[in-house]
mmCIF file with all atom_site columns, C-alpha atoms in Angstrom:
data_model
loop_
_atom_site.group_PDB
_atom_site.id
_atom_site.type_symbol
_atom_site.label_atom_id
_atom_site.label_alt_id
_atom_site.label_comp_id
_atom_site.label_asym_id
_atom_site.label_entity_id
_atom_site.label_seq_id
_atom_site.pdbx_PDB_ins_code
_atom_site.Cartn_x
_atom_site.Cartn_y
_atom_site.Cartn_z
_atom_site.occupancy
_atom_site.B_iso_or_equiv
_atom_site.pdbx_formal_charge
_atom_site.auth_seq_id
_atom_site.auth_comp_id
_atom_site.auth_asym_id
_atom_site.auth_atom_id
_atom_site.pdbx_PDB_model_num
ATOM 1   C CA . UNK A 1 1   ? -15.618 -8.002 -46.727 1.00 46.00 ? 207 UNK A CA 1
ATOM 2   C CA . UNK A 1 2   ? -18.744 -6.053 -47.596 1.00 50.00 ? 208 UNK A CA 1
ATOM 3   C CA . UNK A 1 3   ? -19.490 -5.314 -51.242 1.00 73.00 ? 209 UNK A CA 1
ATOM 4   C CA . UNK A 1 4   ? -18.758 -1.644 -50.742 1.00 91.00 ? 210 UNK A CA 1
ATOM 5   C CA . UNK A 1 5   ? -15.261 -0.640 -49.583 1.00 96.00 ? 211 UNK A CA 1
ATOM 6   C CA . UNK A 1 6   ? -15.417 1.809  -46.673 1.00 96.00 ? 212 UNK A CA 1
ATOM 7   C CA . UNK A 1 7   ? -12.488 4.257  -46.786 1.00 97.00 ? 213 UNK A CA 1
ATOM 8   C CA . UNK A 1 8   ? -11.331 6.670  -44.079 1.00 97.00 ? 214 UNK A CA 1
ATOM 9   C CA . UNK A 1 9   ? -9.459  9.711  -45.419 1.00 97.00 ? 215 UNK A CA 1
ATOM 10  C CA . UNK A 1 10  ? -6.876  11.428 -43.246 1.00 96.00 ? 216 UNK A CA 1
ATOM 11  C CA . UNK A 1 11  ? -5.291  14.566 -44.720 1.00 94.00 ? 217 UNK A CA 1
ATOM 12  C CA . UNK A 1 12  ? -4.832  17.998 -43.210 1.00 92.00 ? 218 UNK A CA 1
ATOM 13  C CA . UNK A 1 13  ? -5.815  19.823 -46.404 1.00 92.00 ? 219 UNK A CA 1
ATOM 14  C CA . UNK A 1 14  ? -9.563  20.201 -46.926 1.00 94.00 ? 220 UNK A CA 1
ATOM 15  C CA . UNK A 1 15  ? -9.221  20.657 -50.677 1.00 93.00 ? 221 UNK A CA 1
ATOM 16  C CA . UNK A 1 16  ? -7.283  17.382 -50.923 1.00 92.00 ? 222 UNK A CA 1
ATOM 17  C CA . UNK A 1 17  ? -9.941  15.525 -48.939 1.00 94.00 ? 223 UNK A CA 1
ATOM 18  C CA . UNK A 1 18  ? -12.647 16.973 -51.177 1.00 95.00 ? 224 UNK A CA 1
ATOM 19  C CA . UNK A 1 19  ? -10.812 15.851 -54.287 1.00 93.00 ? 225 UNK A CA 1
ATOM 20  C CA . UNK A 1 20  ? -10.331 12.332 -52.923 1.00 94.00 ? 226 UNK A CA 1
ATOM 21  C CA . UNK A 1 21  ? -13.990 12.142 -51.920 1.00 94.00 ? 227 UNK A CA 1
ATOM 22  C CA . UNK A 1 22  ? -15.010 12.960 -55.484 1.00 93.00 ? 228 UNK A CA 1
ATOM 23  C CA . UNK A 1 23  ? -12.704 10.239 -56.831 1.00 93.00 ? 229 UNK A CA 1
ATOM 24  C CA . UNK A 1 24  ? -14.209 7.723  -54.423 1.00 93.00 ? 230 UNK A CA 1
ATOM 25  C CA . UNK A 1 25  ? -17.749 8.750  -55.281 1.00 91.00 ? 231 UNK A CA 1
ATOM 26  C CA . UNK A 1 26  ? -17.091 8.155  -58.969 1.00 90.00 ? 232 UNK A CA 1
ATOM 27  C CA . UNK A 1 27  ? -15.780 4.636  -58.303 1.00 91.00 ? 233 UNK A CA 1
ATOM 28  C CA . UNK A 1 28  ? -19.165 3.129  -57.476 1.00 86.00 ? 234 UNK A CA 1
ATOM 29  C CA . UNK A 1 29  ? -17.909 0.373  -55.175 1.00 92.00 ? 235 UNK A CA 1
ATOM 30  C CA . UNK A 1 30  ? -16.236 2.647  -52.634 1.00 95.00 ? 236 UNK A CA 1
ATOM 31  C CA . UNK A 1 31  ? -17.866 4.769  -49.945 1.00 94.00 ? 237 UNK A CA 1
ATOM 32  C CA . UNK A 1 32  ? -16.600 7.272  -47.401 1.00 95.00 ? 238 UNK A CA 1
ATOM 33  C CA . UNK A 1 33  ? -16.223 5.921  -43.859 1.00 95.00 ? 239 UNK A CA 1
ATOM 34  C CA . UNK A 1 34  ? -15.132 9.307  -42.491 1.00 95.00 ? 240 UNK A CA 1
ATOM 35  C CA . UNK A 1 35  ? -12.539 12.017 -42.842 1.00 96.00 ? 241 UNK A CA 1
ATOM 36  C CA . UNK A 1 36  ? -9.966  13.456 -40.465 1.00 95.00 ? 242 UNK A CA 1
ATOM 37  C CA . UNK A 1 37  ? -7.727  16.502 -40.633 1.00 93.00 ? 243 UNK A CA 1
ATOM 38  C CA . UNK A 1 38  ? -4.983  15.147 -38.366 1.00 92.00 ? 244 UNK A CA 1
ATOM 39  C CA . UNK A 1 39  ? -3.668  12.004 -36.716 1.00 90.00 ? 245 UNK A CA 1
ATOM 40  C CA . UNK A 1 40  ? -5.576  12.169 -33.415 1.00 92.00 ? 246 UNK A CA 1
ATOM 41  C CA . UNK A 1 41  ? -8.864  12.666 -35.281 1.00 94.00 ? 247 UNK A CA 1
ATOM 42  C CA . UNK A 1 42  ? -8.076  9.655  -37.476 1.00 94.00 ? 248 UNK A CA 1
ATOM 43  C CA . UNK A 1 43  ? -7.287  7.468  -34.459 1.00 95.00 ? 249 UNK A CA 1
ATOM 44  C CA . UNK A 1 44  ? -10.519 8.574  -32.750 1.00 95.00 ? 250 UNK A CA 1
ATOM 45  C CA . UNK A 1 45  ? -12.577 7.693  -35.834 1.00 96.00 ? 251 UNK A CA 1
ATOM 46  C CA . UNK A 1 46  ? -10.951 4.265  -36.245 1.00 96.00 ? 252 UNK A CA 1
ATOM 47  C CA . UNK A 1 47  ? -11.412 3.429  -32.566 1.00 96.00 ? 253 UNK A CA 1
ATOM 48  C CA . UNK A 1 48  ? -15.030 4.562  -32.668 1.00 96.00 ? 254 UNK A CA 1
ATOM 49  C CA . UNK A 1 49  ? -15.619 2.412  -35.735 1.00 94.00 ? 255 UNK A CA 1
ATOM 50  C CA . UNK A 1 50  ? -14.041 -0.575 -34.008 1.00 94.00 ? 256 UNK A CA 1
ATOM 51  C CA . UNK A 1 51  ? -16.257 -0.079 -30.967 1.00 95.00 ? 257 UNK A CA 1
ATOM 52  C CA . UNK A 1 52  ? -19.301 -0.110 -33.231 1.00 94.00 ? 258 UNK A CA 1
ATOM 53  C CA . UNK A 1 53  ? -18.079 -3.111 -35.205 1.00 92.00 ? 259 UNK A CA 1
ATOM 54  C CA . UNK A 1 54  ? -17.562 -1.029 -38.339 1.00 93.00 ? 260 UNK A CA 1
ATOM 55  C CA . UNK A 1 55  ? -13.849 -0.593 -38.943 1.00 94.00 ? 261 UNK A CA 1
ATOM 56  C CA . UNK A 1 56  ? -13.035 1.065  -42.252 1.00 96.00 ? 262 UNK A CA 1
ATOM 57  C CA . UNK A 1 57  ? -11.777 -1.354 -44.848 1.00 96.00 ? 263 UNK A CA 1
ATOM 58  C CA . UNK A 1 58  ? -8.949  0.994  -45.840 1.00 97.00 ? 264 UNK A CA 1
ATOM 59  C CA . UNK A 1 59  ? -7.323  4.059  -44.304 1.00 97.00 ? 265 UNK A CA 1
ATOM 60  C CA . UNK A 1 60  ? -5.861  6.649  -46.690 1.00 96.00 ? 266 UNK A CA 1
ATOM 61  C CA . UNK A 1 61  ? -3.217  8.382  -44.590 1.00 96.00 ? 267 UNK A CA 1
ATOM 62  C CA . UNK A 1 62  ? -1.168  11.451 -45.466 1.00 93.00 ? 268 UNK A CA 1
ATOM 63  C CA . UNK A 1 63  ? 2.411   11.531 -44.208 1.00 89.00 ? 269 UNK A CA 1
ATOM 64  C CA . UNK A 1 64  ? 2.917   15.254 -43.605 1.00 82.00 ? 270 UNK A CA 1
ATOM 65  C CA . UNK A 1 65  ? 0.424   16.392 -41.000 1.00 82.00 ? 271 UNK A CA 1
ATOM 66  C CA . UNK A 1 66  ? 0.404   18.612 -37.901 1.00 73.00 ? 272 UNK A CA 1
ATOM 67  C CA . UNK A 1 67  ? 0.415   17.217 -34.351 1.00 73.00 ? 273 UNK A CA 1
ATOM 68  C CA . UNK A 1 68  ? 1.409   13.684 -35.380 1.00 79.00 ? 274 UNK A CA 1
ATOM 69  C CA . UNK A 1 69  ? 2.881   12.805 -38.736 1.00 83.00 ? 275 UNK A CA 1
ATOM 70  C CA . UNK A 1 70  ? 1.448   9.955  -40.770 1.00 88.00 ? 276 UNK A CA 1
ATOM 71  C CA . UNK A 1 71  ? 4.193   7.466  -39.906 1.00 88.00 ? 277 UNK A CA 1
ATOM 72  C CA . UNK A 1 72  ? 3.532   7.924  -36.188 1.00 88.00 ? 278 UNK A CA 1
ATOM 73  C CA . UNK A 1 73  ? -0.162  7.353  -36.795 1.00 92.00 ? 279 UNK A CA 1
ATOM 74  C CA . UNK A 1 74  ? 0.635   4.336  -38.960 1.00 93.00 ? 280 UNK A CA 1
ATOM 75  C CA . UNK A 1 75  ? 2.657   2.744  -36.136 1.00 90.00 ? 281 UNK A CA 1
ATOM 76  C CA . UNK A 1 76  ? -0.219  3.225  -33.696 1.00 92.00 ? 282 UNK A CA 1
ATOM 77  C CA . UNK A 1 77  ? -2.806  1.932  -36.158 1.00 95.00 ? 283 UNK A CA 1
ATOM 78  C CA . UNK A 1 78  ? -0.819  -1.222 -36.891 1.00 94.00 ? 284 UNK A CA 1
ATOM 79  C CA . UNK A 1 79  ? -0.234  -1.815 -33.165 1.00 94.00 ? 285 UNK A CA 1
ATOM 80  C CA . UNK A 1 80  ? -3.946  -1.566 -32.358 1.00 95.00 ? 286 UNK A CA 1
ATOM 81  C CA . UNK A 1 81  ? -5.440  -2.883 -35.613 1.00 96.00 ? 287 UNK A CA 1
ATOM 82  C CA . UNK A 1 82  ? -2.769  -5.028 -37.287 1.00 94.00 ? 288 UNK A CA 1
ATOM 83  C CA . UNK A 1 83  ? -5.087  -6.290 -40.044 1.00 93.00 ? 289 UNK A CA 1
ATOM 84  C CA . UNK A 1 84  ? -6.340  -2.842 -41.060 1.00 96.00 ? 290 UNK A CA 1
ATOM 85  C CA . UNK A 1 85  ? -4.902  -1.896 -44.495 1.00 96.00 ? 291 UNK A CA 1
ATOM 86  C CA . UNK A 1 86  ? -3.297  1.541  -44.517 1.00 96.00 ? 292 UNK A CA 1
ATOM 87  C CA . UNK A 1 87  ? -2.440  3.206  -47.818 1.00 96.00 ? 293 UNK A CA 1
ATOM 88  C CA . UNK A 1 88  ? 0.040   6.048  -47.362 1.00 94.00 ? 294 UNK A CA 1
ATOM 89  C CA . UNK A 1 89  ? -0.338  9.227  -49.427 1.00 92.00 ? 295 UNK A CA 1
ATOM 90  C CA . UNK A 1 90  ? 2.421   11.759 -49.875 1.00 87.00 ? 296 UNK A CA 1
ATOM 91  C CA . UNK A 1 91  ? 3.823   14.579 -51.956 1.00 83.00 ? 297 UNK A CA 1
ATOM 92  C CA . UNK A 1 92  ? 7.326   13.435 -51.020 1.00 75.00 ? 298 UNK A CA 1
ATOM 93  C CA . UNK A 1 93  ? 9.414   11.556 -53.586 1.00 69.00 ? 299 UNK A CA 1
ATOM 94  C CA . UNK A 1 94  ? 9.165   7.786  -53.174 1.00 68.00 ? 300 UNK A CA 1
ATOM 95  C CA . UNK A 1 95  ? 12.802  7.473  -52.145 1.00 69.00 ? 301 UNK A CA 1
ATOM 96  C CA . UNK A 1 96  ? 12.152  9.436  -48.947 1.00 71.00 ? 302 UNK A CA 1
ATOM 97  C CA . UNK A 1 97  ? 9.335   7.523  -47.335 1.00 80.00 ? 303 UNK A CA 1
ATOM 98  C CA . UNK A 1 98  ? 8.077   4.594  -49.394 1.00 83.00 ? 304 UNK A CA 1
ATOM 99  C CA . UNK A 1 99  ? 10.328  1.889  -47.968 1.00 81.00 ? 305 UNK A CA 1
ATOM 100 C CA . UNK A 1 100 ? 10.067  3.321  -44.470 1.00 82.00 ? 306 UNK A CA 1
ATOM 101 C CA . UNK A 1 101 ? 6.247   3.229  -44.710 1.00 87.00 ? 307 UNK A CA 1
ATOM 102 C CA . UNK A 1 102 ? 6.197   -0.389 -45.886 1.00 87.00 ? 308 UNK A CA 1
ATOM 103 C CA . UNK A 1 103 ? 8.559   -1.434 -43.131 1.00 84.00 ? 309 UNK A CA 1
ATOM 104 C CA . UNK A 1 104 ? 6.151   0.062  -40.598 1.00 88.00 ? 310 UNK A CA 1
ATOM 105 C CA . UNK A 1 105 ? 3.301   -2.027 -41.981 1.00 91.00 ? 311 UNK A CA 1
ATOM 106 C CA . UNK A 1 106 ? 1.664   0.098  -44.689 1.00 93.00 ? 312 UNK A CA 1
ATOM 107 C CA . UNK A 1 107 ? -0.173  -1.878 -47.354 1.00 94.00 ? 313 UNK A CA 1
ATOM 108 C CA . UNK A 1 108 ? 0.984   0.538  -50.014 1.00 92.00 ? 314 UNK A CA 1
ATOM 109 C CA . UNK A 1 109 ? 2.461   3.959  -50.813 1.00 91.00 ? 315 UNK A CA 1
ATOM 110 C CA . UNK A 1 110 ? 0.949   6.307  -53.351 1.00 91.00 ? 316 UNK A CA 1
ATOM 111 C CA . UNK A 1 111 ? 2.246   9.673  -54.450 1.00 88.00 ? 317 UNK A CA 1
ATOM 112 C CA . UNK A 1 112 ? -0.403  12.413 -54.696 1.00 87.00 ? 318 UNK A CA 1
ATOM 113 C CA . UNK A 1 113 ? 0.649   12.997 -58.273 1.00 86.00 ? 319 UNK A CA 1
ATOM 114 C CA . UNK A 1 114 ? -0.936  9.626  -59.177 1.00 88.00 ? 320 UNK A CA 1
ATOM 115 C CA . UNK A 1 115 ? -4.056  9.705  -61.322 1.00 90.00 ? 321 UNK A CA 1
ATOM 116 C CA . UNK A 1 116 ? -7.506  8.791  -60.028 1.00 93.00 ? 322 UNK A CA 1
ATOM 117 C CA . UNK A 1 117 ? -7.506  5.355  -61.707 1.00 93.00 ? 323 UNK A CA 1
ATOM 118 C CA . UNK A 1 118 ? -4.322  4.391  -59.897 1.00 93.00 ? 324 UNK A CA 1
ATOM 119 C CA . UNK A 1 119 ? -5.754  5.501  -56.558 1.00 94.00 ? 325 UNK A CA 1
ATOM 120 C CA . UNK A 1 120 ? -8.863  3.406  -57.069 1.00 95.00 ? 326 UNK A CA 1
ATOM 121 C CA . UNK A 1 121 ? -6.743  0.450  -58.127 1.00 94.00 ? 327 UNK A CA 1
ATOM 122 C CA . UNK A 1 122 ? -4.620  0.855  -54.994 1.00 95.00 ? 328 UNK A CA 1
ATOM 123 C CA . UNK A 1 123 ? -7.644  1.029  -52.683 1.00 96.00 ? 329 UNK A CA 1
ATOM 124 C CA . UNK A 1 124 ? -9.245  -2.047 -54.204 1.00 95.00 ? 330 UNK A CA 1
ATOM 125 C CA . UNK A 1 125 ? -6.015  -3.991 -54.035 1.00 93.00 ? 331 UNK A CA 1
ATOM 126 C CA . UNK A 1 126 ? -5.184  -3.273 -50.397 1.00 95.00 ? 332 UNK A CA 1
ATOM 127 C CA . UNK A 1 127 ? -8.833  -3.853 -49.419 1.00 95.00 ? 333 UNK A CA 1
ATOM 128 C CA . UNK A 1 128 ? -8.372  -7.424 -50.758 1.00 92.00 ? 334 UNK A CA 1
ATOM 129 C CA . UNK A 1 129 ? -5.427  -7.875 -48.413 1.00 91.00 ? 335 UNK A CA 1
ATOM 130 C CA . UNK A 1 130 ? -2.755  -7.372 -51.067 1.00 92.00 ? 336 UNK A CA 1
ATOM 131 C CA . UNK A 1 131 ? 0.178   -4.972 -51.229 1.00 90.00 ? 337 UNK A CA 1
ATOM 132 C CA . UNK A 1 132 ? 0.065   -2.080 -53.679 1.00 91.00 ? 338 UNK A CA 1
ATOM 133 C CA . UNK A 1 133 ? 3.554   -1.294 -54.946 1.00 85.00 ? 339 UNK A CA 1
ATOM 134 C CA . UNK A 1 134 ? 4.265   0.936  -57.935 1.00 82.00 ? 340 UNK A CA 1
ATOM 135 C CA . UNK A 1 135 ? 7.317   0.220  -60.146 1.00 78.00 ? 341 UNK A CA 1
ATOM 136 C CA . UNK A 1 136 ? 9.061   3.214  -58.563 1.00 76.00 ? 342 UNK A CA 1
ATOM 137 C CA . UNK A 1 137 ? 8.505   1.886  -55.054 1.00 77.00 ? 343 UNK A CA 1
ATOM 138 C CA . UNK A 1 138 ? 9.548   -1.609 -56.134 1.00 77.00 ? 344 UNK A CA 1
ATOM 139 C CA . UNK A 1 139 ? 12.827  -0.092 -57.288 1.00 71.00 ? 345 UNK A CA 1
ATOM 140 C CA . UNK A 1 140 ? 13.300  1.564  -53.908 1.00 66.00 ? 346 UNK A CA 1
ATOM 141 C CA . UNK A 1 141 ? 12.601  -1.742 -52.145 1.00 69.00 ? 347 UNK A CA 1
ATOM 142 C CA . UNK A 1 142 ? 15.132  -3.529 -54.326 1.00 64.00 ? 348 UNK A CA 1
ATOM 143 C CA . UNK A 1 143 ? 17.705  -0.857 -53.536 1.00 60.00 ? 349 UNK A CA 1
ATOM 144 C CA . UNK A 1 144 ? 17.032  -1.184 -49.808 1.00 58.00 ? 350 UNK A CA 1
ATOM 145 C CA . UNK A 1 145 ? 17.444  -4.944 -49.927 1.00 52.00 ? 351 UNK A CA 1
ATOM 146 C CA . UNK A 1 146 ? 20.642  -4.550 -51.926 1.00 50.00 ? 352 UNK A CA 1
ATOM 147 C CA . UNK A 1 147 ? 22.015  -2.038 -49.430 1.00 50.00 ? 353 UNK A CA 1
ATOM 148 C CA . UNK A 1 148 ? 21.237  -4.282 -46.493 1.00 48.00 ? 354 UNK A CA 1
ATOM 149 C CA . UNK A 1 149 ? 23.002  -7.235 -48.102 1.00 40.00 ? 355 UNK A CA 1
ATOM 150 C CA . UNK A 1 150 ? 26.011  -5.282 -49.291 1.00 39.00 ? 356 UNK A CA 1
ATOM 151 C CA . UNK A 1 151 ? 24.999  -5.588 -52.943 1.00 31.00 ? 357 UNK A CA 1
ATOM 152 C CA . UNK A 1 152 ? 24.503  -1.900 -53.639 1.00 36.00 ? 358 UNK A CA 1
ATOM 153 C CA . UNK A 1 153 ? 27.169  -0.565 -55.882 1.00 37.00 ? 359 UNK A CA 1
ATOM 154 C CA . UNK A 1 154 ? 29.895  1.319  -54.091 1.00 37.00 ? 360 UNK A CA 1
ATOM 155 C CA . UNK A 1 155 ? 28.942  0.125  -50.605 1.00 40.00 ? 361 UNK A CA 1
ATOM 156 C CA . UNK A 1 156 ? 30.483  -2.376 -48.315 1.00 41.00 ? 362 UNK A CA 1
ATOM 157 C CA . UNK A 1 157 ? 28.715  -5.182 -46.482 1.00 39.00 ? 363 UNK A CA 1
ATOM 158 C CA . UNK A 1 158 ? 26.505  -3.455 -43.889 1.00 47.00 ? 364 UNK A CA 1
ATOM 159 C CA . UNK A 1 159 ? 26.720  -0.003 -45.368 1.00 52.00 ? 365 UNK A CA 1
ATOM 160 C CA . UNK A 1 160 ? 23.212  1.085  -46.178 1.00 57.00 ? 366 UNK A CA 1
ATOM 161 C CA . UNK A 1 161 ? 22.859  4.840  -46.716 1.00 66.00 ? 367 UNK A CA 1
ATOM 162 C CA . UNK A 1 162 ? 22.857  6.828  -43.520 1.00 69.00 ? 368 UNK A CA 1
ATOM 163 C CA . UNK A 1 163 ? 19.185  7.805  -43.639 1.00 71.00 ? 369 UNK A CA 1
ATOM 164 C CA . UNK A 1 164 ? 18.113  4.187  -44.176 1.00 70.00 ? 370 UNK A CA 1
ATOM 165 C CA . UNK A 1 165 ? 19.896  3.121  -40.992 1.00 74.00 ? 371 UNK A CA 1
ATOM 166 C CA . UNK A 1 166 ? 18.056  5.593  -38.771 1.00 79.00 ? 372 UNK A CA 1
ATOM 167 C CA . UNK A 1 167 ? 14.960  4.809  -36.748 1.00 78.00 ? 373 UNK A CA 1
ATOM 168 C CA . UNK A 1 168 ? 11.741  6.577  -37.643 1.00 78.00 ? 374 UNK A CA 1
ATOM 169 C CA . UNK A 1 169 ? 12.105  9.174  -34.863 1.00 82.00 ? 375 UNK A CA 1
ATOM 170 C CA . UNK A 1 170 ? 15.794  9.702  -35.606 1.00 84.00 ? 376 UNK A CA 1
ATOM 171 C CA . UNK A 1 171 ? 14.923  10.288 -39.241 1.00 83.00 ? 377 UNK A CA 1
ATOM 172 C CA . UNK A 1 172 ? 12.283  12.847 -38.276 1.00 82.00 ? 378 UNK A CA 1
ATOM 173 C CA . UNK A 1 173 ? 14.747  14.772 -36.103 1.00 88.00 ? 379 UNK A CA 1
ATOM 174 C CA . UNK A 1 174 ? 17.456  14.451 -38.781 1.00 87.00 ? 380 UNK A CA 1
ATOM 175 C CA . UNK A 1 175 ? 15.286  16.016 -41.516 1.00 80.00 ? 381 UNK A CA 1
ATOM 176 C CA . UNK A 1 176 ? 14.131  18.853 -39.270 1.00 85.00 ? 382 UNK A CA 1
ATOM 177 C CA . UNK A 1 177 ? 17.673  19.650 -38.137 1.00 87.00 ? 383 UNK A CA 1
ATOM 178 C CA . UNK A 1 178 ? 18.852  19.539 -41.737 1.00 82.00 ? 384 UNK A CA 1
ATOM 179 C CA . UNK A 1 179 ? 16.041  21.937 -42.654 1.00 80.00 ? 385 UNK A CA 1
ATOM 180 C CA . UNK A 1 180 ? 17.378  24.444 -40.138 1.00 83.00 ? 386 UNK A CA 1
ATOM 181 C CA . UNK A 1 181 ? 14.880  23.925 -37.327 1.00 84.00 ? 387 UNK A CA 1
ATOM 182 C CA . UNK A 1 182 ? 16.021  24.644 -33.771 1.00 88.00 ? 388 UNK A CA 1
ATOM 183 C CA . UNK A 1 183 ? 15.791  22.107 -30.957 1.00 90.00 ? 389 UNK A CA 1
ATOM 184 C CA . UNK A 1 184 ? 12.873  24.051 -29.498 1.00 89.00 ? 390 UNK A CA 1
ATOM 185 C CA . UNK A 1 185 ? 11.014  24.151 -32.821 1.00 88.00 ? 391 UNK A CA 1
ATOM 186 C CA . UNK A 1 186 ? 11.526  20.426 -33.330 1.00 88.00 ? 392 UNK A CA 1
ATOM 187 C CA . UNK A 1 187 ? 10.351  19.687 -29.812 1.00 89.00 ? 393 UNK A CA 1
ATOM 188 C CA . UNK A 1 188 ? 7.156   21.625 -30.431 1.00 87.00 ? 394 UNK A CA 1
ATOM 189 C CA . UNK A 1 189 ? 6.484   20.033 -33.799 1.00 82.00 ? 395 UNK A CA 1
ATOM 190 C CA . UNK A 1 190 ? 7.101   16.451 -32.633 1.00 83.00 ? 396 UNK A CA 1
ATOM 191 C CA . UNK A 1 191 ? 5.525   16.995 -29.201 1.00 82.00 ? 397 UNK A CA 1
ATOM 192 C CA . UNK A 1 192 ? 8.732   16.064 -27.403 1.00 86.00 ? 398 UNK A CA 1
ATOM 193 C CA . UNK A 1 193 ? 10.733  17.749 -24.666 1.00 91.00 ? 399 UNK A CA 1
ATOM 194 C CA . UNK A 1 194 ? 13.756  19.808 -25.754 1.00 91.00 ? 400 UNK A CA 1
ATOM 195 C CA . UNK A 1 195 ? 15.965  17.471 -23.707 1.00 92.00 ? 401 UNK A CA 1
ATOM 196 C CA . UNK A 1 196 ? 14.670  14.494 -25.660 1.00 91.00 ? 402 UNK A CA 1
ATOM 197 C CA . UNK A 1 197 ? 15.328  16.219 -28.967 1.00 91.00 ? 403 UNK A CA 1
ATOM 198 C CA . UNK A 1 198 ? 18.839  17.094 -27.801 1.00 92.00 ? 404 UNK A CA 1
ATOM 199 C CA . UNK A 1 199 ? 19.399  13.425 -26.952 1.00 91.00 ? 405 UNK A CA 1
ATOM 200 C CA . UNK A 1 200 ? 18.282  12.411 -30.448 1.00 89.00 ? 406 UNK A CA 1
ATOM 201 C CA . UNK A 1 201 ? 20.580  15.053 -31.931 1.00 90.00 ? 407 UNK A CA 1
ATOM 202 C CA . UNK A 1 202 ? 23.580  13.772 -29.970 1.00 89.00 ? 408 UNK A CA 1
ATOM 203 C CA . UNK A 1 203 ? 22.738  10.220 -31.041 1.00 86.00 ? 409 UNK A CA 1
ATOM 204 C CA . UNK A 1 204 ? 22.525  11.304 -34.674 1.00 85.00 ? 410 UNK A CA 1
ATOM 205 C CA . UNK A 1 205 ? 25.917  12.976 -34.551 1.00 84.00 ? 411 UNK A CA 1
ATOM 206 C CA . UNK A 1 206 ? 27.440  9.906  -32.946 1.00 81.00 ? 412 UNK A CA 1
ATOM 207 C CA . UNK A 1 207 ? 25.828  7.466  -35.397 1.00 80.00 ? 413 UNK A CA 1
ATOM 208 C CA . UNK A 1 208 ? 26.749  9.411  -38.491 1.00 76.00 ? 414 UNK A CA 1
ATOM 209 C CA . UNK A 1 209 ? 30.166  10.676 -37.489 1.00 77.00 ? 415 UNK A CA 1
ATOM 210 C CA . UNK A 1 210 ? 29.340  14.240 -38.528 1.00 81.00 ? 416 UNK A CA 1
ATOM 211 C CA . UNK A 1 211 ? 30.323  17.103 -36.275 1.00 82.00 ? 417 UNK A CA 1
ATOM 212 C CA . UNK A 1 212 ? 27.404  19.501 -36.426 1.00 83.00 ? 418 UNK A CA 1
ATOM 213 C CA . UNK A 1 213 ? 24.032  20.390 -37.943 1.00 83.00 ? 419 UNK A CA 1
ATOM 214 C CA . UNK A 1 214 ? 25.675  21.986 -40.985 1.00 82.00 ? 420 UNK A CA 1
ATOM 215 C CA . UNK A 1 215 ? 27.247  18.674 -41.973 1.00 81.00 ? 421 UNK A CA 1
ATOM 216 C CA . UNK A 1 216 ? 23.908  16.946 -41.439 1.00 80.00 ? 422 UNK A CA 1
ATOM 217 C CA . UNK A 1 217 ? 22.318  19.512 -43.754 1.00 81.00 ? 423 UNK A CA 1
ATOM 218 C CA . UNK A 1 218 ? 25.026  18.998 -46.377 1.00 81.00 ? 424 UNK A CA 1
ATOM 219 C CA . UNK A 1 219 ? 24.367  15.275 -46.339 1.00 78.00 ? 425 UNK A CA 1
ATOM 220 C CA . UNK A 1 220 ? 20.613  15.867 -46.732 1.00 77.00 ? 426 UNK A CA 1
ATOM 221 C CA . UNK A 1 221 ? 21.217  18.168 -49.684 1.00 75.00 ? 427 UNK A CA 1
ATOM 222 C CA . UNK A 1 222 ? 23.525  15.654 -51.393 1.00 74.00 ? 428 UNK A CA 1
ATOM 223 C CA . UNK A 1 223 ? 20.927  12.919 -50.947 1.00 70.00 ? 429 UNK A CA 1
ATOM 224 C CA . UNK A 1 224 ? 18.108  15.272 -52.039 1.00 69.00 ? 430 UNK A CA 1
ATOM 225 C CA . UNK A 1 225 ? 16.196  14.487 -48.846 1.00 69.00 ? 431 UNK A CA 1
ATOM 226 C CA . UNK A 1 226 ? 14.862  17.991 -48.295 1.00 62.00 ? 432 UNK A CA 1
ATOM 227 C CA . UNK A 1 227 ? 12.857  18.103 -51.509 1.00 53.00 ? 433 UNK A CA 1
ATOM 228 C CA . UNK A 1 228 ? 9.089   18.124 -50.985 1.00 44.00 ? 434 UNK A CA 1
#
């Protein structure tokens, strides 16, 4: 790896990108490889860098973005560039997306409430090919392993929490339904057909055993999954 770590920032908020750029500039050994305001822009920049033989060393990728959310972009990045370290950034509590991000191949998960020193530490660590896991995320990972092996208190052998048993797309649809979005609104946000969203909804109801969107929403509230 080159002496200077090239970082691509992908976040839909300009003020957030500006703040991150200032943090990187102060680090000394990190430089900006580019910045994108959404997933398609990020993919275009990474592919262009690959074509020129200058892939970024690290991608900082926000989860909540328009057009394509960060986890969708992460899946595509890891499919095309499996060795490219991706550090996920989010305002969501760790319990919502940290484990899911790592399962999809992220090199680390960092909440935006972290201080600048922790961000720099995370970038340097994933650039070296290591995982960056905070104590909070480590706790979530331990809980996920316990749930999968039937060791989580109060659960039987295969009974991980509902939301941890859903696929990425199912989880997206689940959260949007629980937040009160209509099938049409979800279809537009996820760039899917309404029929496809309806199929996901039917699958969710069948998998979870709930009868309607209200019961899905009640579950989300109990698990505190709608908090941003």
